[in-house]
Coordinates of C-alpha atoms in Angstrom, one line a residue:
Chain A
G11 CA 8.8 -75.3 -32.2
A12 CA 9.3 -72.1 -34.1
G13 CA 8.2 -73.6 -37.4
V14 CA 6.8 -76.7 -39.2
S15 CA 9.3 -79.5 -38.8
Q16 CA 9.4 -82.5 -41.2
S17 CA 11.5 -85.7 -40.9
P18 CA 13.4 -87.3 -42.5
S19 CA 14.7 -84.6 -44.8
N20 CA 15.6 -87.2 -47.4
K21 CA 14.5 -90.9 -47.6
V22 CA 15.7 -93.5 -50.1
T23 CA 13.9 -96.7 -50.2
E24 CA 13.5 -99.8 -52.3
K25 CA 10.4 -100.4 -54.4
G26 CA 7.8 -102.4 -52.4
K27 CA 8.9 -101.1 -49.0
D28 CA 6.7 -99.0 -46.6
V29 CA 7.8 -95.5 -45.6
E30 CA 6.6 -93.2 -42.9
L31 CA 7.0 -89.4 -43.2
R32 CA 6.5 -87.2 -40.1
C33 CA 5.2 -83.6 -39.7
D34 CA 5.4 -81.5 -36.5
P35 CA 3.1 -78.5 -37.1
I36 CA 3.4 -75.2 -35.2
S37 CA 2.0 -75.5 -31.7
G38 CA -1.6 -74.3 -31.6
H39 CA -2.2 -74.8 -35.3
T40 CA -5.4 -76.8 -35.8
A41 CA -5.1 -77.1 -39.6
L42 CA -2.6 -79.4 -41.2
Y43 CA -2.1 -80.2 -44.9
W44 CA 0.0 -82.7 -46.8
Y45 CA 1.1 -82.0 -50.4
R46 CA 3.1 -83.9 -53.0
Q47 CA 5.4 -82.0 -55.3
S48 CA 6.7 -84.1 -58.2
L49 CA 9.6 -82.9 -60.4
G50 CA 8.5 -80.0 -62.6
Q51 CA 5.0 -80.0 -61.2
G52 CA 3.0 -77.8 -58.8
L53 CA 1.9 -79.0 -55.5
E54 CA -0.8 -81.7 -55.4
F55 CA -3.1 -81.7 -52.4
L56 CA -3.1 -85.0 -50.5
I57 CA -5.0 -84.6 -47.2
Y58 CA -6.3 -82.0 -44.8
F59 CA -6.8 -82.2 -41.1
Q60 CA -8.9 -79.6 -39.2
G61 CA -9.1 -80.0 -35.4
N62 CA -11.2 -83.0 -34.4
S63 CA -13.1 -83.1 -37.7
A64 CA -12.8 -86.1 -40.1
P65 CA -9.9 -85.4 -42.4
D66 CA -10.5 -84.7 -46.1
K67 CA -8.6 -87.6 -47.8
S68 CA -9.9 -86.8 -51.3
G69 CA -6.4 -86.1 -52.6
L70 CA -4.8 -89.4 -51.6
P71 CA -3.8 -91.0 -55.0
S72 CA -4.4 -94.6 -54.0
D73 CA -5.2 -96.9 -51.0
R74 CA -1.4 -97.3 -50.5
F75 CA -1.4 -93.8 -49.0
S76 CA -2.7 -93.1 -45.5
A77 CA -2.2 -90.4 -42.9
E78 CA -3.1 -89.8 -39.3
R79 CA -2.8 -87.0 -36.9
T80 CA -2.4 -88.0 -33.2
G81 CA -3.6 -85.7 -30.5
G82 CA -4.3 -82.9 -32.9
S83 CA -0.6 -82.3 -33.3
V84 CA 2.0 -84.6 -35.0
S85 CA 1.0 -86.2 -38.3
T86 CA 2.4 -89.2 -40.1
L87 CA 2.0 -89.9 -43.8
T88 CA 2.4 -93.6 -44.6
I89 CA 3.1 -95.0 -48.1
Q90 CA 2.8 -98.8 -48.3
R91 CA 4.4 -100.9 -51.0
T92 CA 6.2 -97.9 -52.5
Q93 CA 6.4 -97.5 -56.3
Q94 CA 8.9 -95.5 -58.4
E95 CA 6.2 -93.0 -59.3
D96 CA 5.9 -92.2 -55.5
S97 CA 9.3 -90.4 -55.8
A98 CA 8.6 -86.8 -55.0
V99 CA 9.0 -84.1 -52.3
Y100 CA 6.3 -84.4 -49.6
L101 CA 5.5 -81.1 -48.0
C102 CA 3.5 -80.4 -44.9
A103 CA 1.9 -77.1 -43.9
S104 CA -0.1 -75.9 -41.0
S105 CA -2.2 -72.9 -40.1
L106 CA -4.3 -71.6 -37.2
G107 CA -7.3 -73.1 -38.9
G108 CA -11.0 -72.4 -39.5
R109 CA -10.8 -69.0 -41.2
G110 CA -10.0 -69.9 -44.8
L111 CA -6.7 -69.7 -46.6
F112 CA -6.9 -66.1 -47.4
N113 CA -7.4 -65.0 -43.8
E114 CA -4.7 -67.1 -42.3
K115 CA -1.1 -67.7 -43.3
L116 CA 0.1 -71.2 -44.3
F117 CA 3.4 -72.2 -42.8
F118 CA 5.3 -74.9 -44.7
G119 CA 8.0 -77.3 -43.6
S120 CA 11.0 -78.0 -45.8
G121 CA 9.6 -81.3 -47.0
T122 CA 10.8 -84.9 -47.3
Q123 CA 12.5 -85.8 -50.6
L124 CA 11.4 -89.5 -51.2
S125 CA 13.4 -91.5 -53.7
V126 CA 12.1 -95.0 -54.6
L127 CA 14.7 -97.1 -56.3
Chain B
A6 CA -12.5 -77.7 -62.7
Q7 CA -10.1 -74.9 -61.7
T8 CA -6.7 -74.8 -63.2
V9 CA -3.6 -72.6 -62.9
T10 CA -1.1 -72.2 -65.8
Q11 CA 2.4 -70.8 -65.6
S12 CA 3.7 -70.7 -69.1
Q13 CA 7.3 -69.8 -68.4
P14 CA 9.3 -72.8 -67.0
E15 CA 12.4 -70.7 -66.5
M16 CA 13.5 -67.1 -66.6
S17 CA 16.7 -65.3 -65.9
V18 CA 17.5 -61.6 -65.5
Q19 CA 20.4 -59.5 -64.3
E20 CA 20.5 -58.2 -60.8
A21 CA 18.6 -54.9 -60.3
E22 CA 16.4 -55.5 -63.4
T23 CA 12.7 -55.9 -63.3
V24 CA 11.1 -59.2 -64.2
T25 CA 7.5 -60.3 -64.7
L26 CA 6.2 -63.8 -64.2
S27 CA 3.0 -64.8 -65.8
C28 CA 0.1 -66.8 -64.5
T29 CA -3.4 -67.5 -65.9
Y30 CA -6.2 -69.4 -64.3
D31 CA -9.5 -70.8 -65.2
T32 CA -12.6 -70.7 -62.9
S33 CA -16.3 -70.1 -63.1
E34 CA -16.3 -68.7 -59.6
S35 CA -16.6 -65.0 -58.9
N36 CA -15.1 -64.9 -55.5
Y37 CA -11.6 -66.3 -55.0
Y38 CA -8.1 -65.5 -53.9
L39 CA -4.8 -65.7 -55.7
F40 CA -1.3 -66.1 -54.3
W41 CA 2.3 -66.1 -55.3
Y42 CA 4.6 -68.3 -53.4
K43 CA 8.4 -68.5 -53.5
Q44 CA 10.3 -71.8 -53.0
P45 CA 14.1 -71.4 -52.5
P46 CA 16.4 -74.3 -52.5
S47 CA 15.6 -75.0 -48.9
R48 CA 12.2 -76.2 -50.3
Q49 CA 10.2 -74.2 -47.7
M50 CA 7.3 -72.4 -49.5
I51 CA 7.1 -68.7 -48.5
L52 CA 4.1 -66.5 -49.3
V53 CA 5.1 -63.5 -51.4
I54 CA 1.9 -61.7 -52.1
R55 CA -1.9 -62.3 -52.3
Q56 CA -4.9 -60.8 -54.0
E57 CA -8.6 -60.9 -53.4
A58 CA -10.6 -61.3 -56.6
Y59 CA -13.2 -58.7 -55.6
K60 CA -10.6 -56.0 -55.1
Q61 CA -9.7 -54.1 -58.3
Q62 CA -6.6 -52.5 -56.7
N63 CA -3.4 -54.5 -57.4
A64 CA -1.6 -55.8 -54.3
T65 CA 1.9 -54.6 -53.6
E66 CA 4.5 -55.8 -51.1
N67 CA 7.7 -53.7 -51.2
R68 CA 9.5 -54.8 -54.5
F69 CA 6.7 -57.2 -55.4
S70 CA 3.5 -56.2 -57.1
V71 CA 0.9 -58.0 -59.2
N72 CA -1.1 -57.1 -62.3
F73 CA -4.5 -58.7 -61.7
Q74 CA -6.7 -58.7 -64.8
K75 CA -9.9 -60.5 -63.7
A76 CA -11.7 -60.5 -67.0
A77 CA -8.6 -62.0 -68.7
K78 CA -8.0 -64.3 -65.7
S79 CA -4.5 -63.2 -65.5
F80 CA -2.3 -62.7 -62.4
S81 CA 1.3 -61.7 -63.1
L82 CA 4.0 -61.0 -60.6
K83 CA 6.4 -58.1 -61.1
I84 CA 9.7 -58.1 -59.2
S85 CA 11.4 -54.7 -59.2
D86 CA 15.1 -54.2 -58.5
S87 CA 15.7 -57.9 -58.5
Q88 CA 18.2 -59.3 -56.0
L89 CA 20.3 -62.5 -55.9
G90 CA 18.1 -63.7 -53.0
D91 CA 15.1 -63.7 -55.3
T92 CA 16.5 -66.7 -57.1
A93 CA 13.9 -69.5 -56.5
M94 CA 10.9 -71.3 -57.9
Y95 CA 7.8 -69.2 -58.0
F96 CA 4.4 -70.7 -57.8
C97 CA 1.0 -69.1 -58.6
A98 CA -1.9 -70.6 -56.6
F99 CA -5.7 -70.1 -56.4
V100 CA -8.3 -70.9 -53.8
M101 CA -12.1 -70.4 -53.8
D102 CA -13.7 -68.4 -51.1
S103 CA -13.8 -70.2 -47.7
N104 CA -12.1 -73.2 -49.2
Y105 CA -8.9 -74.8 -48.1
Q106 CA -7.7 -76.6 -51.3
L107 CA -5.1 -74.5 -53.0
I108 CA -4.8 -75.2 -56.8
W109 CA -1.2 -74.7 -57.9
G110 CA 0.6 -73.9 -61.1
A111 CA 3.7 -75.9 -62.2
G112 CA 6.1 -73.1 -61.2
T113 CA 8.6 -70.8 -62.9
K114 CA 12.3 -71.1 -62.0
L115 CA 13.7 -67.6 -61.7
I116 CA 17.5 -67.1 -61.8
I117 CA 18.9 -63.7 -60.9
K118 CA 22.4 -63.3 -62.4
P119 CA 25.1 -61.1 -60.7

């Protein structure tokens, strides 16, 4: 597609349920990032995928969070046993990859607003 | 650890006025890059302007310019002739050379009043 696509746009769930958030990066982009944006906060790095390399999962806040990227394209962020503190906007971004963030532009999706009741 | 601080949670100015958003950062690195991103209500982050730390010349992009003071670790954004479409959250961000982890400030909500 023309841009980074995220679905759903909004998700309301009950505490304890699992949720899956999807990101479709720009075709040909090898780098993919997930960020969490809590109310009144800047973006918090969650995970980074680059091509076929092992992902950098150092930003995932707990073992309830996991992400995968199938075929080097679509990525899914899964949150198990959701808690109220997981409520936030989850943003995905992609870039051509491999040249550093100054040399290549990051393209962001519009995010998924997750609300855990 | 690197940190980015935006001390103005919210600002508002009249259309056509000039506004400056402040950003300070903390790092022991000498080579890094700084960015300003805009986030409109659509939530999609858009790059406004970027600056290389080793360049003394301040970056400019049309109505947007920065005042980069490396010694003071300050990176402010100036918006000239502000327009209604500039209303958005503005985030300052930092990345070390050849790194991929952006460090973000908490943002400044900018409101342009007609």
